[in-house]
């Protein structure tokens, strides 16, 4: 790509690319997000490319195949979309390539069996816009993901990329950019929800020789993949956001901190930066202006704590990733002790859209305190796992049951875990809560980076708390005593409960220890480490008491406290459990109620999983 | 830094330089604050959390009261601090309880815990015989010395102070600074027959040509010569012998003066004469 030396050159290129795109008759988009890739979407893309050549509908005659980032509906992957027409094929196999190309690309027919079947209406959906999972979303930061090839800068430019940068650089003063972001009310989407405009302004005001901007791509919460999808699906929107931010605060050097466990994100971000530099969008005199800025990719070793700003900065500096006390904020003294703006991937990705569409448009979405949208990764026991973006203020019910499609057959909702290991679990009576930064915090959980794990009636909340605490024990950096030693002891107390060794004062001891960990820990990881325990204790105290007093795990998860029995009246004698049992503990004749031999049972719950009528129960 | 600000500690007013850390202010004014990870030769760290104090200040539009570590909290105008409030003492007791569970055999921890009313740990005791509390003083002092021979390895519950790959550290000088600052005296070292062993590595000690005493390692000498621009001659004699010689030289000069000789020729350079 030639070097762009003025905003006009950029627009000329965009017009040229758009013209080329106009000429394209049909495009086949193959989702190559992590979920689809794991299910073989690369092979599907290859097969489709091969078939297009074979059936003579390739690039030479105006057809195009495009591999994209995550389209979002991971549950139904691998996904293939044909445009125009928003034709959406799910659970595609490489062997379907020939049919898709022949009937939908070459011809104008639909492959009925590959269309999404709406479980509600029992109808096949022709276009993805008809699918509730998509219809109920509002995509801002994720808007372009799934519609372009992340490895091609031309794709991003044709889709409007870097137009906001040109607008900011040539029609706005740095202070006007800050003012715009400030008035938009954009809040940091990495978890804290701090006002982005205020952060930028503090950085400008802070004394220093140099200023830095950093993109935090160290997404580490279990069950969170929004940032990954953004970096892998549309690296240029992140880069563009960073350049605009750098211009606003007067920085000439930026870093993207990505965890090495996201190899594709590292690769695509690096590629994006290199391409942008070649095109004159990074480096000296961006787009011919007198503003210069460059980005380096810094790879993290995957420590959860390096998502914390001061630890992240130490890690970028090449030191051990440990946080420092932030009595002096990192925006004043951050990377190499210089004023530093650190924002999360999603926040940076939102900035260009705000510059383009303005404050009023942005504020028309979301709530008063939390305008705009938020991306969530929906996972756990919900039908439609995947990546979504919704306006702030929608209810949890809308997210889980509307977009998420609710729970699986015969299962009931028990809790949703938001905010990752630092967040909390919210029960059914909080389902009508409007999701925004303040409401979630008030309810005893937090927004976090946007992981949402749905749990059904077979999840034990004590075990959930124990799981997250164990995660934090491993991920504590170990610098301060309350976090390192405290979480370890918290885990020991929780393990006592799940093993049936707890005494009546265990809950009081947990609460006392949790209070000290929260008050005395050095960083936000430690200060929020007791959240999983405290929130489950607040919402599901009865379940804890059952473990302690009755030595019974009502959900049937904690093995030492669980005994399974088969309900005589419900059992149809189908024999599925008998076949599933790995230790031959189940006896029974066909069509007669079966029984479990307690001395042989290892409580693996295999019988419960396969029983079609839920006859396997936890003994009281 | 030189601007004075008014702060209140335990309801008493003090005028202190802005930005001075609270721990230093308390120590200067005889207010006892326990700490295990602080040492004047290195930057404050905030790891042990024992020095927590409760503070109240105005941030944005509202009043806040929370715990902060005195070692890292800079004084600012109007700051109100309590060093022995109920919240503070409770946090310190829990921290000591946790440390006691980590190092049940440490005399130092046992003593400080007892001073705070914690006589035995209420938590599960760690198995293992070392008394390391991971205060990081050894690694920070090693960095300060410039050797950077040891560091922490791993994280969370598995974290430990380690040499590179757990092998005898190639960059260690054998200076024992780490062992001297360790608050729980847990860094083992031995000295016998002109040899010193620390971190699994044995160092040869340089003997004083005067009295024969062995106090520095060959690596220390080489390091000092290389980085501090000192002559190797500087280490031929030990400090005690050098002092003795200086004293003798001065005595001789005085004696010469009284006799009215050619006039004194003072010692030149930093090294004493070896004549």
Short mmCIF file of C-alpha atoms in Angstrom, two decimals, chain B residues 2-270:
data_model
loop_
_atom_site.label_atom_id
_atom_site.label_comp_id
_atom_site.label_asym_id
_atom_site.label_seq_id
_atom_site.Cartn_x
_atom_site.Cartn_y
_atom_site.Cartn_z
CA UNK B 2 10.15 21.75 50.98
CA UNK B 3 6.62 23.13 51.35
CA UNK B 4 5.31 22.44 54.80
CA UNK B 5 1.83 21.01 55.23
CA UNK B 6 -0.28 20.46 58.31
CA UNK B 7 -1.36 16.94 59.04
CA UNK B 8 -2.95 15.24 62.02
CA UNK B 9 -1.69 11.98 63.43
CA UNK B 10 -3.74 10.43 66.23
CA UNK B 11 -5.49 13.78 66.80
CA UNK B 12 -2.19 15.63 67.21
CA UNK B 13 -1.08 18.25 64.69
CA UNK B 14 2.26 18.13 62.90
CA UNK B 15 3.86 20.36 60.34
CA UNK B 16 5.77 18.26 57.85
CA UNK B 17 7.28 18.56 54.37
CA UNK B 18 4.73 17.82 51.66
CA UNK B 19 5.23 14.40 50.08
CA UNK B 20 7.19 12.94 52.99
CA UNK B 21 6.08 9.39 53.68
CA UNK B 22 3.97 8.87 56.78
CA UNK B 23 6.16 6.08 58.13
CA UNK B 24 9.19 8.39 58.19
CA UNK B 25 7.15 11.11 59.89
CA UNK B 26 5.92 8.67 62.54
CA UNK B 27 9.41 7.31 63.15
CA UNK B 28 10.80 10.82 63.55
CA UNK B 29 8.10 11.65 66.06
CA UNK B 30 8.34 8.49 68.09
CA UNK B 31 5.01 7.06 66.97
CA UNK B 32 5.46 3.29 66.85
CA UNK B 33 4.48 1.63 63.57
CA UNK B 34 5.34 -2.01 63.00
CA UNK B 35 6.92 -2.95 59.70
CA UNK B 36 8.75 -5.92 58.25
CA UNK B 37 9.51 -4.95 54.67
CA UNK B 38 10.96 -1.48 55.13
CA UNK B 39 14.62 -0.54 55.10
CA UNK B 40 16.16 2.89 54.75
CA UNK B 41 18.53 1.81 52.00
CA UNK B 42 15.81 0.81 49.55
CA UNK B 43 12.64 2.33 48.17
CA UNK B 44 9.45 1.72 50.15
CA UNK B 45 7.61 -1.38 49.01
CA UNK B 46 4.26 -1.83 50.72
CA UNK B 47 4.44 -5.62 50.80
CA UNK B 48 4.00 -6.69 54.42
CA UNK B 49 1.07 -4.31 55.01
CA UNK B 50 1.84 -4.19 58.73
CA UNK B 51 2.33 -0.44 58.69
CA UNK B 52 -1.28 0.21 57.65
CA UNK B 53 -2.88 3.29 59.15
CA UNK B 54 -6.39 4.59 58.81
CA UNK B 55 -6.77 7.85 57.01
CA UNK B 56 -9.50 10.26 56.14
CA UNK B 57 -9.27 12.67 53.28
CA UNK B 58 -11.37 14.41 50.73
CA UNK B 59 -11.27 13.00 47.23
CA UNK B 60 -13.44 14.33 44.42
CA UNK B 61 -16.47 15.44 46.37
CA UNK B 62 -16.71 13.17 49.35
CA UNK B 63 -14.84 12.09 52.45
CA UNK B 64 -13.12 8.76 52.45
CA UNK B 65 -11.74 6.68 55.23
CA UNK B 66 -9.67 3.68 54.42
CA UNK B 67 -6.47 1.88 55.23
CA UNK B 68 -3.20 2.82 53.60
CA UNK B 69 0.38 1.74 54.15
CA UNK B 70 2.31 4.42 56.00
CA UNK B 71 5.54 3.52 54.20
CA UNK B 72 4.11 4.66 50.87
CA UNK B 73 1.60 7.33 51.76
CA UNK B 74 2.83 10.86 51.08
CA UNK B 75 1.85 13.66 53.43
CA UNK B 76 -0.52 16.20 51.99
CA UNK B 77 -2.32 19.17 53.45
CA UNK B 78 -5.18 18.34 55.78
CA UNK B 79 -4.44 14.65 55.98
CA UNK B 80 -5.92 12.94 59.06
CA UNK B 81 -4.36 9.70 60.19
CA UNK B 82 -4.99 7.22 62.99
CA UNK B 83 -2.23 4.76 63.70
CA UNK B 84 -3.91 2.57 66.29
CA UNK B 85 -7.62 2.63 65.45
CA UNK B 86 -9.72 -0.48 65.83
CA UNK B 87 -9.72 -1.03 62.06
CA UNK B 88 -5.94 -0.70 61.93
CA UNK B 89 -5.31 -3.05 64.84
CA UNK B 90 -7.72 -5.63 63.46
CA UNK B 91 -5.98 -5.61 60.08
CA UNK B 92 -2.54 -5.86 61.72
CA UNK B 93 -3.68 -8.77 63.89
CA UNK B 94 -5.06 -10.66 60.87
CA UNK B 95 -1.87 -10.01 58.92
CA UNK B 96 0.25 -11.28 61.81
CA UNK B 97 -2.08 -14.25 62.16
CA UNK B 98 -1.48 -15.02 58.46
CA UNK B 99 2.29 -14.57 58.80
CA UNK B 100 2.33 -16.82 61.84
CA UNK B 101 0.55 -19.49 59.79
CA UNK B 102 3.19 -19.08 57.14
CA UNK B 103 6.18 -19.13 59.49
CA UNK B 104 5.11 -20.79 62.74
CA UNK B 105 8.78 -21.25 63.68
CA UNK B 106 9.88 -17.64 63.35
CA UNK B 107 10.86 -16.02 66.62
CA UNK B 108 10.61 -12.53 65.16
CA UNK B 109 7.07 -13.05 63.88
CA UNK B 110 6.01 -14.80 67.07
CA UNK B 111 7.28 -11.86 69.09
CA UNK B 112 5.60 -9.13 67.04
CA UNK B 113 2.38 -11.17 66.90
CA UNK B 114 2.38 -11.55 70.66
CA UNK B 115 2.84 -7.80 71.03
CA UNK B 116 -0.39 -7.46 69.07
CA UNK B 117 -2.22 -10.07 71.10
CA UNK B 118 -1.89 -12.90 68.60
CA UNK B 119 -0.40 -15.86 70.45
CA UNK B 120 -1.10 -18.59 67.96
CA UNK B 121 -2.37 -18.71 64.44
CA UNK B 122 -6.02 -19.42 63.76
CA UNK B 123 -5.22 -20.55 60.23
CA UNK B 124 -3.80 -23.70 58.70
CA UNK B 125 -0.02 -23.74 59.19
CA UNK B 126 2.22 -23.93 56.17
CA UNK B 127 4.40 -26.96 55.87
CA UNK B 128 8.02 -26.13 55.31
CA UNK B 129 10.86 -25.08 57.49
CA UNK B 130 12.00 -21.70 56.16
CA UNK B 131 10.86 -18.47 57.74
CA UNK B 132 10.74 -16.41 54.57
CA UNK B 133 7.84 -13.97 54.60
CA UNK B 134 8.56 -12.75 51.05
CA UNK B 135 9.09 -9.17 52.19
CA UNK B 136 11.39 -8.73 49.21
CA UNK B 137 14.09 -6.93 51.22
CA UNK B 138 16.84 -9.36 50.16
CA UNK B 139 16.09 -9.03 46.46
CA UNK B 140 15.71 -5.28 46.65
CA UNK B 141 18.94 -4.85 48.57
CA UNK B 142 20.70 -7.13 46.10
CA UNK B 143 19.43 -4.88 43.30
CA UNK B 144 20.64 -1.85 45.24
CA UNK B 145 24.10 -3.35 45.66
CA UNK B 146 24.04 -3.86 41.93
CA UNK B 147 24.60 -7.60 41.86
CA UNK B 148 21.02 -8.61 41.02
CA UNK B 149 21.90 -12.19 41.88
CA UNK B 150 18.58 -13.20 43.42
CA UNK B 151 14.97 -12.48 42.60
CA UNK B 152 11.52 -13.77 43.31
CA UNK B 153 10.32 -16.61 41.16
CA UNK B 154 6.78 -17.77 40.37
CA UNK B 155 3.76 -16.08 41.86
CA UNK B 156 0.96 -16.44 44.36
CA UNK B 157 1.24 -19.24 46.88
CA UNK B 158 4.21 -20.73 45.01
CA UNK B 159 6.26 -17.55 45.07
CA UNK B 160 9.76 -17.82 46.47
CA UNK B 161 13.06 -16.02 46.59
CA UNK B 162 15.35 -17.85 44.25
CA UNK B 163 18.64 -17.80 42.45
CA UNK B 164 18.49 -18.17 38.66
CA UNK B 165 17.08 -21.65 37.99
CA UNK B 166 17.70 -22.57 41.62
CA UNK B 167 21.42 -23.01 40.95
CA UNK B 168 24.33 -21.30 42.76
CA UNK B 169 23.96 -17.69 41.58
CA UNK B 170 26.67 -16.66 39.10
CA UNK B 171 26.28 -12.94 39.85
CA UNK B 172 26.36 -13.23 43.64
CA UNK B 173 29.20 -11.36 45.33
CA UNK B 174 28.80 -13.16 48.62
CA UNK B 175 28.42 -9.79 50.35
CA UNK B 176 25.67 -11.07 52.70
CA UNK B 177 23.66 -7.86 52.41
CA UNK B 178 20.60 -10.04 51.82
CA UNK B 179 21.17 -12.01 55.01
CA UNK B 180 21.73 -8.84 57.04
CA UNK B 181 18.46 -7.19 56.03
CA UNK B 182 16.32 -10.31 56.29
CA UNK B 183 13.86 -9.55 59.10
CA UNK B 184 13.32 -13.20 59.98
CA UNK B 185 17.01 -14.22 59.68
CA UNK B 186 16.12 -16.94 57.24
CA UNK B 187 18.95 -16.63 54.72
CA UNK B 188 21.42 -19.26 55.81
CA UNK B 189 25.14 -18.68 55.46
CA UNK B 190 28.29 -20.17 56.92
CA UNK B 191 31.86 -18.98 57.27
CA UNK B 192 34.81 -21.23 58.05
CA UNK B 193 38.44 -21.76 56.99
CA UNK B 194 38.55 -18.62 54.91
CA UNK B 195 35.47 -19.63 52.97
CA UNK B 196 31.93 -18.27 52.98
CA UNK B 197 28.88 -20.12 51.73
CA UNK B 198 25.57 -18.49 50.84
CA UNK B 199 22.85 -19.40 48.31
CA UNK B 200 24.60 -22.71 47.69
CA UNK B 201 27.78 -21.06 46.46
CA UNK B 202 31.11 -21.00 48.24
CA UNK B 203 33.28 -17.89 48.11
CA UNK B 204 36.94 -17.55 48.92
CA UNK B 205 37.63 -14.78 51.42
CA UNK B 206 40.48 -12.36 50.96
CA UNK B 207 42.82 -12.32 53.94
CA UNK B 208 44.18 -9.09 55.35
CA UNK B 209 47.93 -8.91 54.85
CA UNK B 210 48.22 -7.29 58.26
CA UNK B 211 46.15 -9.25 60.76
CA UNK B 212 45.09 -12.18 58.61
CA UNK B 213 41.40 -11.58 59.19
CA UNK B 214 39.06 -12.60 56.38
CA UNK B 215 36.08 -10.31 55.82
CA UNK B 216 35.45 -9.75 52.11
CA UNK B 217 35.13 -12.15 49.22
CA UNK B 218 37.30 -12.07 46.14
CA UNK B 219 34.13 -11.30 44.09
CA UNK B 220 33.38 -8.28 46.27
CA UNK B 221 36.89 -6.97 45.72
CA UNK B 222 36.71 -7.49 41.99
CA UNK B 223 33.27 -5.88 41.83
CA UNK B 224 34.37 -2.84 43.81
CA UNK B 225 37.51 -2.44 41.72
CA UNK B 226 35.48 -2.75 38.52
CA UNK B 227 32.59 -0.48 39.41
CA UNK B 228 33.80 1.91 42.11
CA UNK B 229 37.10 2.85 40.51
CA UNK B 230 39.13 1.65 43.47
CA UNK B 231 42.66 0.34 43.35
CA UNK B 232 43.06 -3.40 44.09
CA UNK B 233 45.58 -2.28 46.71
CA UNK B 234 42.70 -0.89 48.70
CA UNK B 235 41.66 -4.38 49.79
CA UNK B 236 45.07 -5.75 50.74
CA UNK B 237 44.47 -4.77 54.33
CA UNK B 238 41.27 -4.87 56.32
CA UNK B 239 39.50 -1.76 57.57
CA UNK B 240 40.70 -2.25 61.14
CA UNK B 241 44.33 -2.47 60.06
CA UNK B 242 43.93 0.56 57.80
CA UNK B 243 42.59 2.56 60.70
CA UNK B 244 45.39 1.43 62.90
CA UNK B 245 47.94 2.48 60.30
CA UNK B 246 46.30 5.85 59.74
CA UNK B 247 46.39 6.47 63.45
CA UNK B 248 50.06 5.56 63.55
CA UNK B 249 50.80 7.83 60.58
CA UNK B 250 49.10 10.77 62.24
CA UNK B 251 50.90 10.13 65.50
CA UNK B 252 54.17 10.05 63.59
CA UNK B 253 53.40 13.34 61.85
CA UNK B 254 52.61 15.05 65.09
CA UNK B 255 55.83 13.72 66.56
CA UNK B 256 57.77 15.00 63.50
CA UNK B 257 56.22 18.47 63.80
CA UNK B 258 57.24 18.82 67.42
CA UNK B 259 60.75 17.94 66.42
CA UNK B 260 60.58 20.72 63.82
CA UNK B 261 61.43 18.62 60.82
CA UNK B 262 60.83 19.28 57.15
CA UNK B 263 57.11 19.78 57.69
CA UNK B 264 54.30 17.32 57.45
CA UNK B 265 53.34 15.62 54.23
CA UNK B 266 49.66 14.70 54.61
CA UNK B 267 48.29 11.47 53.33
CA UNK B 268 47.29 11.82 49.68
CA UNK B 269 44.35 10.13 47.98
CA UNK B 270 41.78 8.05 49.67
#
